[in-house]
Amino acid sequence: MWRKRTLLLCALLSAFALSAWSQDAADSEAVRPSGVSGPVRKAKAVTARDRDTDNADAESKSARETKSSKSSHASSHRKRAKAKQDTQDTIPAPTEFTPEGIPKTTAASVIVVDANSGKILYEKNADQTRPAASTQKLLTALIVAESGFLDRPVTVQPTDTMADPVKLNIKAGDTYQRIDLLRALLVKSPNDVARCLARDNAGSIEAFAEVMNRRAQQLGAVHSHFVNPNGLPMPGQYSSARDLSLIARAAYGNQTIRSIVCLPQLVFRYANGRTRELENTNKLLRRVPYCNGMKTGYTDAAGKCLIASGTRPGRDVIVVVLGDSSSRVWRDASALLSWGLLM
């Protein structure tokens, strides 16, 4: 009897042990969400510190996501802005036309001439006297180029550097070849370089201004008067669209000038060996494939000014635009240039 009871008790104990072992084995072989079998750790009780840590991690993750979102948005905005700028630099905005098919312009004075024959194709207030700003540097460059000896050295004097605001920052005592300064003048339009070339050519700014006025008269630009070589505002200094077109035609016929004004950029080497890439101020060289020069200009008094030249087989055209706005000068000049070449 007692033996039976003992055997029954042993059986019950064995069954209980087997059940417990089976549960442990089942736990140790539980399948994880990733599909990899292995032991499953039991969850710990969540403390206040743990909650704070979890919240901080969540906030940190949220901040990172927000920062990443802002960064992505800023990057996307920059890309859109760059794409818009690239589009503006390559595709001129639509232009309105007169009933005669001539582009309408907002400039104060305009003239379009055939660079070879001198025939006037279109004009608007062409004889109105106005400040010419840096477009008159074409006359400065023409006089220097026509004087020759462009491989001769020029030593910068202290008075040459007294010109603001656009400067190349050449230093007194430094020496350059005339041709290198001439290239910089026509591509980047620095006022200190204009003064250096003028003083080197005639001995002083005042003497060079007399040379400018004589050469202008010879070209038929009889409604102009120049006081300095760079176009900075001075009492008694003025020109007109017609006069500037005459100067531009002479400059266009000079092979030295012609070979420089078409350069989109230029590497200038300073006397100390440092180099600087100069980008041409004439944006039409990068926007309009048929543009091959010439010279930009701007002062508050003159407004936005541009002399632009263009060519296609059988025709060369020069456009002078004076007293325009920043938003329209490139559009007006490119439209007139295209019209003049294709009419």
Coordinates of N, CA and C in Angstrom, one line a residue, residues 134 137 158-171 189-195 228 230-234 298-299:
S134 N 32.1 103.0 -67.0 CA 33.2 102.3 -67.5 C 33.2 101.9 -68.9
K137 N 36.1 103.1 -70.9 CA 37.4 102.4 -70.9 C 37.8 101.8 -72.2
P158 N 52.4 105.3 -56.8 CA 51.4 105.5 -55.8 C 50.1 106.1 -56.3
T159 N 50.2 107.1 -57.2 CA 49.0 107.8 -57.7 C 48.1 106.9 -58.5
D160 N 48.6 105.8 -59.0 CA 47.8 104.9 -59.8 C 46.8 104.1 -58.9
T161 N 47.1 103.9 -57.7 CA 46.3 103.1 -56.8 C 45.1 103.9 -56.2
M162 N 45.1 105.2 -56.4 CA 44.1 106.1 -55.8 C 42.8 106.0 -56.6
A163 N 42.1 104.9 -56.6 CA 40.9 104.8 -57.3 C 40.0 103.7 -56.7
D164 N 38.8 104.1 -56.3 CA 37.8 103.2 -55.8 C 36.6 103.2 -56.7
P165 N 35.6 102.3 -56.6 CA 35.7 101.2 -55.7 C 36.2 99.9 -56.3
V166 N 36.2 99.8 -57.6 CA 36.6 98.5 -58.2 C 38.1 98.6 -58.5
K167 N 38.9 97.7 -57.8 CA 40.3 97.8 -58.0 C 40.9 96.4 -58.1
L168 N 42.0 96.3 -58.8 CA 42.7 95.0 -58.8 C 43.7 94.9 -57.7
N169 N 43.9 96.0 -57.0 CA 44.9 96.1 -55.9 C 46.3 95.8 -56.3
I170 N 46.7 96.4 -57.5 CA 48.1 96.4 -57.8 C 48.9 97.4 -56.9
K171 N 50.1 97.1 -56.5 CA 50.8 97.8 -55.5 C 51.9 98.7 -56.1
S189 N 37.7 95.3 -65.6 CA 37.4 96.8 -65.5 C 37.9 97.4 -64.2
P190 N 39.1 97.1 -63.7 CA 39.6 97.8 -62.5 C 40.0 99.2 -62.7
N191 N 39.6 100.1 -61.8 CA 39.9 101.5 -62.0 C 41.4 101.9 -61.7
D192 N 42.0 101.1 -60.9 CA 43.5 101.4 -60.6 C 44.3 101.1 -61.8
V193 N 43.9 100.0 -62.5 CA 44.6 99.6 -63.7 C 44.5 100.7 -64.8
A194 N 43.2 101.2 -65.0 CA 43.0 102.3 -65.9 C 43.9 103.5 -65.7
R195 N 44.0 103.9 -64.4 CA 44.9 105.0 -64.0 C 46.3 104.7 -64.3
N228 N 38.7 111.6 -67.0 CA 39.5 110.5 -66.5 C 39.4 109.3 -67.3
N230 N 38.8 106.1 -66.4 CA 38.0 105.0 -65.9 C 36.5 105.2 -65.8
G231 N 36.0 106.4 -66.0 CA 34.6 106.6 -66.1 C 34.0 106.9 -64.7
L232 N 34.8 107.1 -63.7 CA 34.2 107.5 -62.4 C 33.6 108.9 -62.5
P233 N 32.5 109.2 -61.8 CA 31.9 110.5 -61.9 C 32.8 111.7 -61.7
M234 N 32.8 112.6 -62.7 CA 33.5 113.8 -62.6 C 32.7 114.9 -63.3
Y298 N 28.9 100.9 -64.9 CA 27.8 101.3 -64.0 C 28.3 102.3 -63.0
T299 N 27.5 103.3 -62.8 CA 27.6 104.2 -61.6 C 26.2 104.6 -61.3

